[in-house]
mmCIF file of C-alpha atoms in Angstrom:
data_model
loop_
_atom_site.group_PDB
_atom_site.id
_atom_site.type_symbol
_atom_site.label_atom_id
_atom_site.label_comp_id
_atom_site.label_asym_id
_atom_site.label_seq_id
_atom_site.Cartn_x
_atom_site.Cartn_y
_atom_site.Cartn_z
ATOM 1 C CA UNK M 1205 42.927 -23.488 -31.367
ATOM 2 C CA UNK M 1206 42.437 -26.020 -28.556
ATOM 3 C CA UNK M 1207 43.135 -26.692 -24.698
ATOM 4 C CA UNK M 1208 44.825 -29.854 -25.056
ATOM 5 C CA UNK M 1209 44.870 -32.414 -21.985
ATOM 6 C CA UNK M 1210 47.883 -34.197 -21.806
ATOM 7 C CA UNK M 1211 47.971 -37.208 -19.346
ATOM 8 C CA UNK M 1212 51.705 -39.190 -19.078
ATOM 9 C CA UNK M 1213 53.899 -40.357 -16.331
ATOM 10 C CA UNK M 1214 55.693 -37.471 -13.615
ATOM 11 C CA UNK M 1215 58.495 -40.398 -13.123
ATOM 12 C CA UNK M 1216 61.982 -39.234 -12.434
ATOM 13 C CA UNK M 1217 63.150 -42.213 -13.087
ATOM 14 C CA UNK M 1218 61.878 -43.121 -16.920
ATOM 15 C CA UNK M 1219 63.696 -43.935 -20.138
ATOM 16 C CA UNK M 1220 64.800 -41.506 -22.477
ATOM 17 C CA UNK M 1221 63.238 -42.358 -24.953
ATOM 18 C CA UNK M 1222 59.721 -41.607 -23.012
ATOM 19 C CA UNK M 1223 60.939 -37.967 -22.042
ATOM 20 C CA UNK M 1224 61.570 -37.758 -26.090
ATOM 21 C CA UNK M 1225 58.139 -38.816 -26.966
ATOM 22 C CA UNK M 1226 56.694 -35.542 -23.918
ATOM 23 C CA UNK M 1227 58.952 -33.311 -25.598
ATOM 24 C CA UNK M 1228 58.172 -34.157 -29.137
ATOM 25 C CA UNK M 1229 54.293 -34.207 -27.898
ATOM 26 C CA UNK M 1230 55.029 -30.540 -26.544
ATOM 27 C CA UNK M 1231 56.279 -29.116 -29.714
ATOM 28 C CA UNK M 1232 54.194 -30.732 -31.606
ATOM 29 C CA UNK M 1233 51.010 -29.258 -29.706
ATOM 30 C CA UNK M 1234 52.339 -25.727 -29.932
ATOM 31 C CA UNK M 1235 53.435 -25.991 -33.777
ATOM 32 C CA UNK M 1236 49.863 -26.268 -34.761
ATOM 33 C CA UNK M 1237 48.629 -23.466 -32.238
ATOM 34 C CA UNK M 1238 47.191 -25.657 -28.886
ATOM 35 C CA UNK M 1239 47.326 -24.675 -25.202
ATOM 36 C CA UNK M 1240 48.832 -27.495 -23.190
ATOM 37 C CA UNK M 1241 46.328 -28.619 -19.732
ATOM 38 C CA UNK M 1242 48.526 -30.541 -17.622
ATOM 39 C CA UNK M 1243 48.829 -31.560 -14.610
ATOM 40 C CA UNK M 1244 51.046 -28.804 -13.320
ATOM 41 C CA UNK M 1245 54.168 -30.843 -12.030
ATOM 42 C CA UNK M 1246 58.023 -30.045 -13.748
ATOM 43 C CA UNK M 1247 59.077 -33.339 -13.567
ATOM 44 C CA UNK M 1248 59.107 -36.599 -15.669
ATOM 45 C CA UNK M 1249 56.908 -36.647 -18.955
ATOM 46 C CA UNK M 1250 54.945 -33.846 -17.243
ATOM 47 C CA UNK M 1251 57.581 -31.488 -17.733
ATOM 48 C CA UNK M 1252 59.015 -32.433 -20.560
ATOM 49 C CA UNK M 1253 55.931 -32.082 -22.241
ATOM 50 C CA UNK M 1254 55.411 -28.574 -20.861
ATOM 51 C CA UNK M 1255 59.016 -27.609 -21.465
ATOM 52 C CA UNK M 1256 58.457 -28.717 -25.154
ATOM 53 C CA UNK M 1257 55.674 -26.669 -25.652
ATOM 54 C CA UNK M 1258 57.247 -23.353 -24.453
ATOM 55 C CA UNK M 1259 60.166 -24.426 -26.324
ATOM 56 C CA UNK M 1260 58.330 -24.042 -29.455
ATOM 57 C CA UNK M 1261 56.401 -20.859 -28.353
ATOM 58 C CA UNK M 1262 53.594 -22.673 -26.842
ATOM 59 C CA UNK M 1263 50.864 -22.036 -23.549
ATOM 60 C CA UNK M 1264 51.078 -23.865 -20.572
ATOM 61 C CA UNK M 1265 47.961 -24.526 -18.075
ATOM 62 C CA UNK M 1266 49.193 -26.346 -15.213
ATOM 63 C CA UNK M 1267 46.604 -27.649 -12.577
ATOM 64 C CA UNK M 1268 48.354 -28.936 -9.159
ATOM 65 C CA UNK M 1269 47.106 -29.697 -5.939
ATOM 66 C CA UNK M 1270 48.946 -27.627 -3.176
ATOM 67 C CA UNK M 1271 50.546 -30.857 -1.616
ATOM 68 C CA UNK M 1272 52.504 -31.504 -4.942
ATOM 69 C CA UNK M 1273 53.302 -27.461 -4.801
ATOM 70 C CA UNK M 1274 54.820 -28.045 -1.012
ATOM 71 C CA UNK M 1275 56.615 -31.324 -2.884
ATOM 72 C CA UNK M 1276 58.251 -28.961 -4.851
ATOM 73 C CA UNK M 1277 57.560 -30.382 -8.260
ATOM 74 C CA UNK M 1278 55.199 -27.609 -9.533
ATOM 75 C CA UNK M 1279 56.035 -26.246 -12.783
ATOM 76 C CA UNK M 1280 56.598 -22.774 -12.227
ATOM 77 C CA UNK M 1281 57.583 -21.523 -15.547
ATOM 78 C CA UNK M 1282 53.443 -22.447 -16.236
ATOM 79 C CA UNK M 1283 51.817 -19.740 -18.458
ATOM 80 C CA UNK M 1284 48.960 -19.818 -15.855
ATOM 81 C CA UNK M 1285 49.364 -22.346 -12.864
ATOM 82 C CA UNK M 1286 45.951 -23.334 -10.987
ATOM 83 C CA UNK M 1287 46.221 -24.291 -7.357
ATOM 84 C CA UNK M 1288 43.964 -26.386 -6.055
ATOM 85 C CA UNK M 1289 43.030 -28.088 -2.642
ATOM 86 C CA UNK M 1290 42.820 -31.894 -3.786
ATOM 87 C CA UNK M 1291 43.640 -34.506 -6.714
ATOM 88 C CA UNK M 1292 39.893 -34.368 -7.052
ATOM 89 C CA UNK M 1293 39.367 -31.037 -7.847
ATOM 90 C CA UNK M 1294 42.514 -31.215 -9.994
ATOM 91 C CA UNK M 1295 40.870 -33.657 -12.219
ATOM 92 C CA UNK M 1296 37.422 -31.671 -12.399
ATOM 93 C CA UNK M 1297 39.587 -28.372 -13.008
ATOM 94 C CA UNK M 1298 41.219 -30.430 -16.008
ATOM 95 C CA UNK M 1299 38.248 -31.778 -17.421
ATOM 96 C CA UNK M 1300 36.687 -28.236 -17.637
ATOM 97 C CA UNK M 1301 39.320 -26.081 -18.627
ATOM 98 C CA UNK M 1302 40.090 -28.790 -21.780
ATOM 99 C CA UNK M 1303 38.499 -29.359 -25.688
ATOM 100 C CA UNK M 1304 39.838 -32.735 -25.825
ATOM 101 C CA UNK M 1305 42.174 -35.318 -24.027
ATOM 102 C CA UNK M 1306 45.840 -37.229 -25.399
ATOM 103 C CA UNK M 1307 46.819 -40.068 -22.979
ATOM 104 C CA UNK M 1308 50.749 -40.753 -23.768
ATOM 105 C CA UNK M 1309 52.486 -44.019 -21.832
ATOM 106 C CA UNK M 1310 52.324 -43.161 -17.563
ATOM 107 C CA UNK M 1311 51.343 -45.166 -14.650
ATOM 108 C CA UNK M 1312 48.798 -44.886 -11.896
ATOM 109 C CA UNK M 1313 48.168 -41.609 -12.148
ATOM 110 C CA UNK M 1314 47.976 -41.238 -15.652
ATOM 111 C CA UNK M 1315 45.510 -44.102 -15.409
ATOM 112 C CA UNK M 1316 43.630 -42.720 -12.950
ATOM 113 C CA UNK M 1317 43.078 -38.979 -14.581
ATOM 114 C CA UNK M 1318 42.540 -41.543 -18.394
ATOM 115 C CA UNK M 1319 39.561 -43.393 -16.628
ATOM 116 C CA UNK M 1320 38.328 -40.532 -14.618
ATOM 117 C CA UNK M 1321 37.841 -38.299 -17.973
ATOM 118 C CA UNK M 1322 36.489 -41.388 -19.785
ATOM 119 C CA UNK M 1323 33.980 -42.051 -17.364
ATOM 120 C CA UNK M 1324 32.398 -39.266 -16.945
ATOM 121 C CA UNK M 1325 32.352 -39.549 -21.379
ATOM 122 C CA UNK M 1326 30.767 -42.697 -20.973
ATOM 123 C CA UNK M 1327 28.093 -41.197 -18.736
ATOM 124 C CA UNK M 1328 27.412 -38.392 -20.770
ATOM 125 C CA UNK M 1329 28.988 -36.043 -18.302
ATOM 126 C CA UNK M 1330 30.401 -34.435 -21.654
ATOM 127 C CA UNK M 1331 31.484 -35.285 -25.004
ATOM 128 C CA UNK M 1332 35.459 -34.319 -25.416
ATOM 129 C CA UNK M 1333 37.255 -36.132 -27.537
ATOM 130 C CA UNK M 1334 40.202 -38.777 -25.888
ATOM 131 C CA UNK M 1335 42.903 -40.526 -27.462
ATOM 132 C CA UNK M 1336 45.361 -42.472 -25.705
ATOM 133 C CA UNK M 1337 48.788 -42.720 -27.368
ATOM 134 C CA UNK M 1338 49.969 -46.805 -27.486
ATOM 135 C CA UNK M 1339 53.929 -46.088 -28.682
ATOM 136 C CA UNK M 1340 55.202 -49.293 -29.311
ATOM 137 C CA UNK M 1341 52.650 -51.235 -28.077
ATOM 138 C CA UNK M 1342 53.108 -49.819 -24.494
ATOM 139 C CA UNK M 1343 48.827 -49.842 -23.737
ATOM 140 C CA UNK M 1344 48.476 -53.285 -25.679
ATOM 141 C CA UNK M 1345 47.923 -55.479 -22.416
ATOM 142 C CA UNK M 1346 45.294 -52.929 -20.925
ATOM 143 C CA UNK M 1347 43.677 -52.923 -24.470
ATOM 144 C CA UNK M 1348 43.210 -56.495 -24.788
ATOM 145 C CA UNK M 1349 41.769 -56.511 -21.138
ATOM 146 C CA UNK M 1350 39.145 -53.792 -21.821
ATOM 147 C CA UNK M 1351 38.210 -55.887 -24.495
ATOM 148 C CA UNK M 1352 37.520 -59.059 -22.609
ATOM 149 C CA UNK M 1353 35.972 -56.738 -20.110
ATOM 150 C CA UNK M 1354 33.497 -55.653 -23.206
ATOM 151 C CA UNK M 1355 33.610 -59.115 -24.639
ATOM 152 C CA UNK M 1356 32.095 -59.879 -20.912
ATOM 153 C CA UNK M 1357 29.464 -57.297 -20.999
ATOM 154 C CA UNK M 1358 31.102 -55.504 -18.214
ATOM 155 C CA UNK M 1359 31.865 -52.954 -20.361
ATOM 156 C CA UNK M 1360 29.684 -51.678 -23.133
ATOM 157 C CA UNK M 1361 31.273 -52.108 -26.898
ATOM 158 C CA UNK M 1362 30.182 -47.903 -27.501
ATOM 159 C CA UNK M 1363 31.695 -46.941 -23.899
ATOM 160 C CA UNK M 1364 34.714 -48.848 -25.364
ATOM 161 C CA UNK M 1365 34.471 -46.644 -28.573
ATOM 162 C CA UNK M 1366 34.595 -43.838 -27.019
ATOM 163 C CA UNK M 1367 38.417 -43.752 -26.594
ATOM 164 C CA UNK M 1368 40.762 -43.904 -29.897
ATOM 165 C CA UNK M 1369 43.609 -45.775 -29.903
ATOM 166 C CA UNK M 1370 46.435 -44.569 -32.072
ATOM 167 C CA UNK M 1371 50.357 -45.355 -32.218
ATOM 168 C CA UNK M 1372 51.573 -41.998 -33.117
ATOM 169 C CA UNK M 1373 51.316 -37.989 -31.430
ATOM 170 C CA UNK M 1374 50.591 -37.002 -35.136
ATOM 171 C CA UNK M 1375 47.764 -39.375 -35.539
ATOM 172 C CA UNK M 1376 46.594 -38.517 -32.213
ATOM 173 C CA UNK M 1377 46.276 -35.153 -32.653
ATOM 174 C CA UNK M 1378 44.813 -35.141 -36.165
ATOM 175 C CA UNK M 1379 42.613 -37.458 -34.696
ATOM 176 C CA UNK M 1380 41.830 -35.251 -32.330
ATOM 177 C CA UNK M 1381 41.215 -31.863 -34.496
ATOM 178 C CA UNK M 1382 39.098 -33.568 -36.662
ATOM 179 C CA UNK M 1383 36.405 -34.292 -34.096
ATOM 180 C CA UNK M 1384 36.518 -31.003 -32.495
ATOM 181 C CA UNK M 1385 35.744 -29.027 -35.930
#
């Protein structure tokens, strides 16, 4: 099956019910036969949604710069853990090891690694499927302002398009398979 890209918040400090939706994302990647890409770290949604997939007899990719390894928040129990010197390269490393990308609710960095992959979509730098995960409405307020950035021509409607916007892991991942058959 596919390298899945999972992009979601590291936090140690989040609600449950966020480290529910990683783990349930986990499992559910590894029930119907996908690799897990993260971004290599064992805590927050980043973990849980590693420990989720192993849980259900998954793969784990995890891509970490070495400063988050001397942090000591690298997920060692990573099928295959890729060091690397930079966030930068992290991202590249990400973007080429991956079939497709699933954006669940994070913050900065999440957004950062979300725009970075859909960028490089937008300028044809490849064409792997993304689909960012809006639980209950968490992504609504940076929805509405990409679409009065569109609606201002700062942003064109197909480079808009090029991300689908779901409410549920299920939906994103069928969503998902279905493009890259």
């Amino acid at each position: 099956m596919a390298a899945i890209c999972v992009f979601c918040a590291s936090s140690r400090t989040l609600d449950q019910r966020f480290l529910d939706l990683a783990t349930e994302t986990g499992a559910e990647l590894a029930r119907r036969g996908h690799t897990l890409v993260s971004g290599g770290g064992r805590v927050g949604m980043m973990g849980a949604v590693a420990a989720g997939v192993r849980a259900a007899g998954g793969r784990t990719l995890g891509i970490i710069p070495q400063s988050l390894v001397d942090l000591e928040v690298a997920d060692l129990a990573s099928d295959e853990l890729l060091i690397t010197e930079s966030m930068a390269d992290r991202k590249t490393i990400m973007i080429d090891k991956s079939d497709a990308f699933l954006a669940l609710p994070g913050g900065l960095g999440t957004l950062d690694e979300l725009f970075e992959v859909w960028t490089t979509a937008t300028l044809t730098l490849h064409s792997k499927p993304m689909t960012l995960v809006d639980a209950d409405g968490f992504y609504r307020p940076l929805l509405d302002w990409l679409g009065d950035l569109a609606g201002q021509t700062f942003l064109k409607p197909a480079g808009l398009e090029l991300l689908s916007v779901v409410a549920t892991v299920p939906a994103a991942l069928d969503l998902l398979e279905s493009r890259l058959s």
